[in-house]
PDB file of C-alpha atoms in Angstrom:
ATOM      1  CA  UNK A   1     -15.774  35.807  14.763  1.00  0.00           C
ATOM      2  CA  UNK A   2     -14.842  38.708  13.454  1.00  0.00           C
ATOM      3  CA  UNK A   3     -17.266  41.720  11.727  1.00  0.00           C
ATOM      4  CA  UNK A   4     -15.778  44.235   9.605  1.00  0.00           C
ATOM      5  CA  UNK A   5     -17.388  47.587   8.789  1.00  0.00           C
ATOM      6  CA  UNK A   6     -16.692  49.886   5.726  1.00  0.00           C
ATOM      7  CA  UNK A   7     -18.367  53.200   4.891  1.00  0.00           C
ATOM      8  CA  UNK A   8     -19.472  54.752   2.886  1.00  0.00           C
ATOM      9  CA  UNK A   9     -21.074  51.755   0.642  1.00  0.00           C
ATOM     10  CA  UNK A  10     -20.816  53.687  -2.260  1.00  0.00           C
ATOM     11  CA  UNK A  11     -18.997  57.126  -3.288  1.00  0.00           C
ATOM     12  CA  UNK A  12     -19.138  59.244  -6.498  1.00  0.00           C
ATOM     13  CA  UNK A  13     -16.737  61.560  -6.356  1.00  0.00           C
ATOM     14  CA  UNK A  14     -15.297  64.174  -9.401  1.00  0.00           C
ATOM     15  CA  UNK A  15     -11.865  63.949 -10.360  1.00  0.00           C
ATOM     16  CA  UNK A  16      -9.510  65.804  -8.228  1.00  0.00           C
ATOM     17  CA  UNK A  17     -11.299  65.879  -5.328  1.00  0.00           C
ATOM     18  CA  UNK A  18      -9.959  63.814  -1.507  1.00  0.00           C
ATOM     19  CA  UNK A  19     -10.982  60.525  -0.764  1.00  0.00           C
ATOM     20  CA  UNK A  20     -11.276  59.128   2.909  1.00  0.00           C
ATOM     21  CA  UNK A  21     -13.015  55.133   3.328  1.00  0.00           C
ATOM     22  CA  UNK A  22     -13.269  53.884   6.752  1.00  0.00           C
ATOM     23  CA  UNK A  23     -12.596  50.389   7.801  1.00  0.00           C
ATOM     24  CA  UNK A  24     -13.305  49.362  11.623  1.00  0.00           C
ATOM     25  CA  UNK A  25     -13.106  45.303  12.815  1.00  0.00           C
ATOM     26  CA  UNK A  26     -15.064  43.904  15.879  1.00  0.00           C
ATOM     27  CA  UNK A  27     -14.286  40.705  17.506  1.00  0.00           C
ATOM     28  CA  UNK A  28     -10.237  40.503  17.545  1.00  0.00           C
ATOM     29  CA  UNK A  29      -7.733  42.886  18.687  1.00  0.00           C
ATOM     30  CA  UNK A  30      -4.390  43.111  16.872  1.00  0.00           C
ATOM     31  CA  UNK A  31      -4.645  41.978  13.522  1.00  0.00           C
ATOM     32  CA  UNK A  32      -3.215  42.301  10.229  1.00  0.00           C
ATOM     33  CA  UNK A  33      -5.647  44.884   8.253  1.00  0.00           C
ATOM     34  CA  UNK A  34      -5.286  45.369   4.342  1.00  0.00           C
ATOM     35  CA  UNK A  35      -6.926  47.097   1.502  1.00  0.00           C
ATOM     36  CA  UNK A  36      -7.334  45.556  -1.934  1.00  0.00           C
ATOM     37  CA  UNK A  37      -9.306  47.158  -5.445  1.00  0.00           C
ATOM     38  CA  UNK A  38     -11.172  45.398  -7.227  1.00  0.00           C
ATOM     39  CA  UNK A  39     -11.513  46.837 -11.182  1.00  0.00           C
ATOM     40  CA  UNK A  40     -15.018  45.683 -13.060  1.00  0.00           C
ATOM     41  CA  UNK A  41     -14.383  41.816 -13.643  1.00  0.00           C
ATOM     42  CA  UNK A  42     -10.997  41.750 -12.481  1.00  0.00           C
ATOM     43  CA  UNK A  43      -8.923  40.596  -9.985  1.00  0.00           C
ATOM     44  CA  UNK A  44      -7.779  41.869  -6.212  1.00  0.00           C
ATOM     45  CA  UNK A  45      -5.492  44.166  -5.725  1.00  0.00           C
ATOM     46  CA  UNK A  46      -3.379  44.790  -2.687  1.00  0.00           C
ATOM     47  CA  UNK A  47      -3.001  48.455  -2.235  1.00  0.00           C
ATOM     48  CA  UNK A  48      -1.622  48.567   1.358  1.00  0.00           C
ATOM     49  CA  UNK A  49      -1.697  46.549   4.410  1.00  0.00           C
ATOM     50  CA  UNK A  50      -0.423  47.110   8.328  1.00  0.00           C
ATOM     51  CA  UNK A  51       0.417  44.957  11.115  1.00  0.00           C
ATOM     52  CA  UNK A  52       0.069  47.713  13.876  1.00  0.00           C
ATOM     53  CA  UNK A  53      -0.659  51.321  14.717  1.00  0.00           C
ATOM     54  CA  UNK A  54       0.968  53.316  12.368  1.00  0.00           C
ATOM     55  CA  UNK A  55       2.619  50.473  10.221  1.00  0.00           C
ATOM     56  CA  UNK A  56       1.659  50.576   6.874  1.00  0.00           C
ATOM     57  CA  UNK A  57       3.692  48.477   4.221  1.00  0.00           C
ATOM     58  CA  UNK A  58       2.753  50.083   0.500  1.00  0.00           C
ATOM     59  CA  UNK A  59       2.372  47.710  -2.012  1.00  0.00           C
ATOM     60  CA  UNK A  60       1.551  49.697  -5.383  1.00  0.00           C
ATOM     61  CA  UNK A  61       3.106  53.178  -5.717  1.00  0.00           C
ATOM     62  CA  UNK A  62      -0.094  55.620  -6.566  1.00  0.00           C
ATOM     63  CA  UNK A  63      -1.480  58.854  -5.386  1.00  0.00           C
ATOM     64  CA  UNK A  64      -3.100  56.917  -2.534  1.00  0.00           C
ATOM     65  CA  UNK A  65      -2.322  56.466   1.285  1.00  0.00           C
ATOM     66  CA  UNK A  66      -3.465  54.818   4.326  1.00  0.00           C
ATOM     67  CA  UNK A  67      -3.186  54.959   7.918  1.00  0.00           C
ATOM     68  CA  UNK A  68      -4.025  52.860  10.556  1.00  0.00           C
ATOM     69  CA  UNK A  69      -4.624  55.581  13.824  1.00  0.00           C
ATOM     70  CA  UNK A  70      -6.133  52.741  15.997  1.00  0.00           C
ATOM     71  CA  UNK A  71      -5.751  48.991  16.731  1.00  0.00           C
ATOM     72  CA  UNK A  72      -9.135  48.101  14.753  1.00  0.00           C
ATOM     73  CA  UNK A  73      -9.492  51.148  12.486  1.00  0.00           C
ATOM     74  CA  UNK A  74      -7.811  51.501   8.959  1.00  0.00           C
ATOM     75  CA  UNK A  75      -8.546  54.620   6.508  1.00  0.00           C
ATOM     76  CA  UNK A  76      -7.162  54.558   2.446  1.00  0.00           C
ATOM     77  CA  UNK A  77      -6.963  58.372   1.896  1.00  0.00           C
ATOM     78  CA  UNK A  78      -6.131  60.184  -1.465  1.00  0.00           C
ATOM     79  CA  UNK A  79      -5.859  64.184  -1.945  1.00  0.00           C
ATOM     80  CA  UNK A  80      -6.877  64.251  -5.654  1.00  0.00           C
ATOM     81  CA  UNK A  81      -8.631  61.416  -7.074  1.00  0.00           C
ATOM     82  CA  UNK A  82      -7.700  60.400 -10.416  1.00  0.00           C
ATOM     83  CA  UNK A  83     -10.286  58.371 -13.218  1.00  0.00           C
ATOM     84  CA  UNK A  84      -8.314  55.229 -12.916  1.00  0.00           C
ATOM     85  CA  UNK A  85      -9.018  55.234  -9.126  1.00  0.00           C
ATOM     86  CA  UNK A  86     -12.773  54.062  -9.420  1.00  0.00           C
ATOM     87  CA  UNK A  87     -13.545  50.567  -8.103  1.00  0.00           C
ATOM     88  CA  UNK A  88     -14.482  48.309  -5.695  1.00  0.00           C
ATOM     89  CA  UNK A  89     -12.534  48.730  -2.282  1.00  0.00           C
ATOM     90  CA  UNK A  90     -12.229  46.379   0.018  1.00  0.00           C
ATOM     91  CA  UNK A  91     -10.686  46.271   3.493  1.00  0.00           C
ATOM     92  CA  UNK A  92      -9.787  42.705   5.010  1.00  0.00           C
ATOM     93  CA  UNK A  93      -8.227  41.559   8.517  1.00  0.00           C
ATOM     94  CA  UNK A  94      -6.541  38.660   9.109  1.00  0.00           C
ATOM     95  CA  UNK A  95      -5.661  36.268  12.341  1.00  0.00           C
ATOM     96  CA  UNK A  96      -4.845  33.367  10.416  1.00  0.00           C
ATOM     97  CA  UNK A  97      -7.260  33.672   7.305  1.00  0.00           C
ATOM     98  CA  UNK A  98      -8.308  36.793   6.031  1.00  0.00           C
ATOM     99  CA  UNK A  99     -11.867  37.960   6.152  1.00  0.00           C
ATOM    100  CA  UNK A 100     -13.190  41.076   3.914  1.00  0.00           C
ATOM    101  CA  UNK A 101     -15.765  44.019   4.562  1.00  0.00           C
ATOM    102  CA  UNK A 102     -18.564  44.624   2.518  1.00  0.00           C
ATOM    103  CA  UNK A 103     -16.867  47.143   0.138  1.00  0.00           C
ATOM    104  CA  UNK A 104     -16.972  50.229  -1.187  1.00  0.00           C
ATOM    105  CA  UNK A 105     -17.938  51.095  -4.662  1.00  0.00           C
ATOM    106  CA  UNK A 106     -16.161  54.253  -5.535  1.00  0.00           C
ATOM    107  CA  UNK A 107     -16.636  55.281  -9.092  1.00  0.00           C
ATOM    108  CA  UNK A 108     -14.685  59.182 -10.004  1.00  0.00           C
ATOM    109  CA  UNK A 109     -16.369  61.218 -12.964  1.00  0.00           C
TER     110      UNK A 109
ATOM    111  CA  UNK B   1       8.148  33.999  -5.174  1.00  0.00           C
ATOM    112  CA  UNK B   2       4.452  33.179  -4.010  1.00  0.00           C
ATOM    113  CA  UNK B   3       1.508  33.090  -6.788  1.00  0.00           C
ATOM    114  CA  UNK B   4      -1.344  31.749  -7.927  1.00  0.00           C
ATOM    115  CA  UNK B   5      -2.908  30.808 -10.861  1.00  0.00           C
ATOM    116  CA  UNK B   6      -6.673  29.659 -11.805  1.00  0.00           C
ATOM    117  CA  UNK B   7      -8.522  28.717 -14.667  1.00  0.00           C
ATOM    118  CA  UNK B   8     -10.282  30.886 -16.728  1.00  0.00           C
ATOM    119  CA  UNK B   9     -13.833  32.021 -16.367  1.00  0.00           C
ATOM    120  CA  UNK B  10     -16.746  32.215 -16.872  1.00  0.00           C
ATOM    121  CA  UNK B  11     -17.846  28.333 -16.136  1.00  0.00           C
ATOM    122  CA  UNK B  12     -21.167  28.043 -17.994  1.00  0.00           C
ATOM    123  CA  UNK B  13     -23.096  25.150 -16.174  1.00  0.00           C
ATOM    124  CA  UNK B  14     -26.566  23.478 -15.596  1.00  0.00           C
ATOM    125  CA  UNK B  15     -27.757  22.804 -12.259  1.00  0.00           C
ATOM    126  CA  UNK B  16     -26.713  19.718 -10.961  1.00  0.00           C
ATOM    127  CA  UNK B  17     -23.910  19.397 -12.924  1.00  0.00           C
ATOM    128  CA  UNK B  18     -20.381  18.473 -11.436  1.00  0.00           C
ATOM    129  CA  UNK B  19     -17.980  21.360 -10.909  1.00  0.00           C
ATOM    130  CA  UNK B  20     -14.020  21.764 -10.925  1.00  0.00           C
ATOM    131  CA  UNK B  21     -12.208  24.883 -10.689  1.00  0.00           C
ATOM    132  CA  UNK B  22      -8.927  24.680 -11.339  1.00  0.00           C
ATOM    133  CA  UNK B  23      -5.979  26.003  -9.184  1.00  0.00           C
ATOM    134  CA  UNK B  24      -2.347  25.897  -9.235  1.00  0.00           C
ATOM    135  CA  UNK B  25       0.128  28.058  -6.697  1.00  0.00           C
ATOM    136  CA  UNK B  26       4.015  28.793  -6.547  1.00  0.00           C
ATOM    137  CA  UNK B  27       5.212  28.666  -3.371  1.00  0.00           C
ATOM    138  CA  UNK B  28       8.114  29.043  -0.797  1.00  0.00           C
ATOM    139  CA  UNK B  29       8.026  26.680   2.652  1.00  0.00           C
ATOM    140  CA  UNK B  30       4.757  25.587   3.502  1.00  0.00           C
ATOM    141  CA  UNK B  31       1.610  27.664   2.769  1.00  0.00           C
ATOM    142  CA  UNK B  32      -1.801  27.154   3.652  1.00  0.00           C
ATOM    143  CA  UNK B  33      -4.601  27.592   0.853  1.00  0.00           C
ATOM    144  CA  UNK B  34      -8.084  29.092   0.821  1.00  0.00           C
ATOM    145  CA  UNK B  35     -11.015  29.153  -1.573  1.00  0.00           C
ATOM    146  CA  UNK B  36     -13.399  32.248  -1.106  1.00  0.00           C
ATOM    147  CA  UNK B  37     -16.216  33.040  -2.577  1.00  0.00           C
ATOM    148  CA  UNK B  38     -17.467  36.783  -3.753  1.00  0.00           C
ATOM    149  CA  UNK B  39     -20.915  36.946  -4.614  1.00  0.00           C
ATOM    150  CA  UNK B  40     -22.267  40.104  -6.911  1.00  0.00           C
ATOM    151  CA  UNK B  41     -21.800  43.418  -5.038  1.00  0.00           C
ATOM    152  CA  UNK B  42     -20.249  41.908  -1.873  1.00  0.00           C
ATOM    153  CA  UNK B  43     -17.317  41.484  -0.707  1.00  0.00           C
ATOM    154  CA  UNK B  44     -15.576  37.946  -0.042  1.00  0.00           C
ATOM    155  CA  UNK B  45     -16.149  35.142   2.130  1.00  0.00           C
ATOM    156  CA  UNK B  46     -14.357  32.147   2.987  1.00  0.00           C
ATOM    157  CA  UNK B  47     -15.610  28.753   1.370  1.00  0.00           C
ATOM    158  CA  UNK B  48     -12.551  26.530   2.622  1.00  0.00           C
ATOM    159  CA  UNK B  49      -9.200  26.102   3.600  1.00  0.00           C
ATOM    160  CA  UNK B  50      -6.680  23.514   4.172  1.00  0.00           C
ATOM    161  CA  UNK B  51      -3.228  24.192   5.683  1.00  0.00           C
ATOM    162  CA  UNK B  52      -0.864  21.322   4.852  1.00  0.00           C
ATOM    163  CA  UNK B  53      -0.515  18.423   2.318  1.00  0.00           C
ATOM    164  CA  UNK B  54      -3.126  16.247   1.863  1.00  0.00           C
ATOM    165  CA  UNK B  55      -5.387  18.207   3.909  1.00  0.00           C
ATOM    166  CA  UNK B  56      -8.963  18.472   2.354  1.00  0.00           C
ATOM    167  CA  UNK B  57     -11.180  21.202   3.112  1.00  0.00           C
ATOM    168  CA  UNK B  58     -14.553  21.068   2.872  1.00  0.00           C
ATOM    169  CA  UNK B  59     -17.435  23.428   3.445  1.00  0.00           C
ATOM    170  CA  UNK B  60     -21.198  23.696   1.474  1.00  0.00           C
ATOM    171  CA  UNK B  61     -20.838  20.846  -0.501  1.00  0.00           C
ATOM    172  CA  UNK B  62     -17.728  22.461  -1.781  1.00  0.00           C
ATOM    173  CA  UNK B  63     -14.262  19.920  -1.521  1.00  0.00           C
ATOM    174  CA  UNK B  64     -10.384  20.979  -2.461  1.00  0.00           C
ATOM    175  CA  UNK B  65      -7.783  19.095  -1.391  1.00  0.00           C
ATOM    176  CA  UNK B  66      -4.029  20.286  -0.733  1.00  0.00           C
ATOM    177  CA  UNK B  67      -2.145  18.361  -3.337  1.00  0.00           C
ATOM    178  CA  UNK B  68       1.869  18.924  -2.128  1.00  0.00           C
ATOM    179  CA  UNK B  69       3.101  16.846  -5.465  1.00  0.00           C
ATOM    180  CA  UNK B  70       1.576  18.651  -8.280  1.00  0.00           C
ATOM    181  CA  UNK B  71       0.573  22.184  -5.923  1.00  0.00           C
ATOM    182  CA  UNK B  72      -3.045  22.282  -6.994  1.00  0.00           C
ATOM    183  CA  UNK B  73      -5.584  23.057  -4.472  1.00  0.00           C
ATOM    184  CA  UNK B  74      -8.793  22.430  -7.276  1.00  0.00           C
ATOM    185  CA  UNK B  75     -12.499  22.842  -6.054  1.00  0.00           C
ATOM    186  CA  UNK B  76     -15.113  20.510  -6.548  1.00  0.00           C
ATOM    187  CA  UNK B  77     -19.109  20.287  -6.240  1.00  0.00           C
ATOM    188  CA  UNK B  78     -20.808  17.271  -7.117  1.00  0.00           C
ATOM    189  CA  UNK B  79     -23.805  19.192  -8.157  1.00  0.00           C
ATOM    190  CA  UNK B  80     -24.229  22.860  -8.249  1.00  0.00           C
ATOM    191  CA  UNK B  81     -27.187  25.146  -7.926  1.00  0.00           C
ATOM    192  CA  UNK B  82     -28.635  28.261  -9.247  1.00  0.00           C
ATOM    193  CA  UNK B  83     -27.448  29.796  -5.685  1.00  0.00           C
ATOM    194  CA  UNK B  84     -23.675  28.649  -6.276  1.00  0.00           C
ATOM    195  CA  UNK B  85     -23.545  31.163  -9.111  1.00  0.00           C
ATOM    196  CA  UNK B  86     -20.342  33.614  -7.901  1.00  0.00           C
ATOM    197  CA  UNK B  87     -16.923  34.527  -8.725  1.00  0.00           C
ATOM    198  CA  UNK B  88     -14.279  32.182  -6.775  1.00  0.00           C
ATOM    199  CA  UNK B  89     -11.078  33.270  -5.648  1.00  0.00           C
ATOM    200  CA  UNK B  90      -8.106  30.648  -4.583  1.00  0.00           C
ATOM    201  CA  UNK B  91      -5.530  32.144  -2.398  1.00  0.00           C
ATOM    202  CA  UNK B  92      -2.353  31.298  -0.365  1.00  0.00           C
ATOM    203  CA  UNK B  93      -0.784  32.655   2.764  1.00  0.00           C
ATOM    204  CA  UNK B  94       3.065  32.172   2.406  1.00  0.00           C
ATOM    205  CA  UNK B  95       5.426  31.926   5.222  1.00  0.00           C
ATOM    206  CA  UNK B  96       5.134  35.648   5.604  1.00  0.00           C
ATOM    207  CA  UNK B  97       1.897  35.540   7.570  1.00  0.00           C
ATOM    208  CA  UNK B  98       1.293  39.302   6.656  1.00  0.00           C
ATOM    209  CA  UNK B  99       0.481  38.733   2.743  1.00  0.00           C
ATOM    210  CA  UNK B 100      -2.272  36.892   0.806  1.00  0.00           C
ATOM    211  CA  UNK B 101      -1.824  35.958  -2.591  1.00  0.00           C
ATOM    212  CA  UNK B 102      -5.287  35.899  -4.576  1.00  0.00           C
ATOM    213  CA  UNK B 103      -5.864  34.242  -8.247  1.00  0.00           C
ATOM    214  CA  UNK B 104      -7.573  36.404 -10.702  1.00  0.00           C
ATOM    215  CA  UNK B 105     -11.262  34.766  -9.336  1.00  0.00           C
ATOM    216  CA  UNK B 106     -13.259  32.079 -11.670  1.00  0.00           C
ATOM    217  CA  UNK B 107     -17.181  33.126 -12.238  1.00  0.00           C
ATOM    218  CA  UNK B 108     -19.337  30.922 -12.490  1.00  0.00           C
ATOM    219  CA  UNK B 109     -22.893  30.711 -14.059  1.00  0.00           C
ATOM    220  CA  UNK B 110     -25.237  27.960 -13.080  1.00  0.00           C
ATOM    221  CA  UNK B 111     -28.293  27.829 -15.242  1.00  0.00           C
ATOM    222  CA  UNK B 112     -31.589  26.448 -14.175  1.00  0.00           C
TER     223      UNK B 112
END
């Protein structure tokens, strides 16, 4: 089955500043990757997902980015973070259902 | 378009007691449906999943079954424990095998 890894765990970062997460998969080649928020009691997100190297499909026009330089590695990037930006990040892959990484809980001061 | 919608949270309940969590989705073609389950500070796993009418899935005591007719895909538990307590998620995976559509996630609360 598959494994997926995210890092850092958990990020405080000030406002303003770049943002890089890391999201690698074990146990497949070729999937679907995505990455979804997650506000405080709320709801998932999709932010961006990519069937390929270097596909990315955008699904919520903000000041952040992803890219996808390997088969099984995705980043979500930003080059000044913003307040509303804090939450839970989550990056998922998917061969037929979807499975999700541990998160990341960014919060921006 | 594709969505879903699920009831309300939180569900307040004793252990032991019987659970439904509600789920209704909108849907082009023929989608399959998943329940996941995010427990505090993680992120989600899958619970179940069926991928045609009348399919039930089943999966920790945990039953939903692919109504076609009145496109519900609820979740039942004949008797829940302290350990059940989570936020649940219903989803659906439309013909467009790239996107996921996610309710807004049900927590629940079992009390001792």
């Amino acid at each position: 089955s598959q494994t997926i890894h995210q890092w850092p765990a958990t990020l405080v970062q000030p406002v303003g500043s770049p943002l890089s997460l890391e999201c690698t998969v074990e146990g497949t080649s070729n999937p679907n990757l995505y990455w979804y928020r997650q506000a405080a009691g709320r709801g998932l997100q999709l932010l961006f997902y990519s069937v390929g190297i270097g596909q990315i499909s955008s699904e919520v026009p903000q000041n952040l980015s992803a890219s996808r330089p390997q088969d099984r590695q995705f980043i979500l990037s930003s080059k000044k973070l913003l307040l509303s930006d804090s939450g839970f990040y989550l990056c998922a892959s998917s061969r037929g259902e979807q499975f999700f990484g541990p998160g990341t809980r960014l919060t921006v001061l | 378009g594709n969505s879903v919608t699920q009831m309300e949270g939180p569900v307040t309940l004793s252990e032991e007691a019987f659970l439904t969590i509600n789920c209704t989705y909108t849907a082009t073609g023929y989608p399959s449906l998943f329940w996941y389950v995010q427990y505090p500070g993680e992120g989600l796993q899958l619970l179940l999943k069926a991928t045609k009418a009348d399919d039930k899935g089943s999966n920790k005591g945990f039953e939903a079954t692919y109504r076609k007719e009145t496109t519900s895909f609820h979740l039942e538990k004949g008797s829940v424990q302290v350990s059940d307590s989570a936020v649940y998620f219903c989803a659906l995976r439309g013909d467009n095998f790239n996107k996921f559509y996610f309710g807004s996630g049900t927590k629940l609360n079992v009390k001792p």
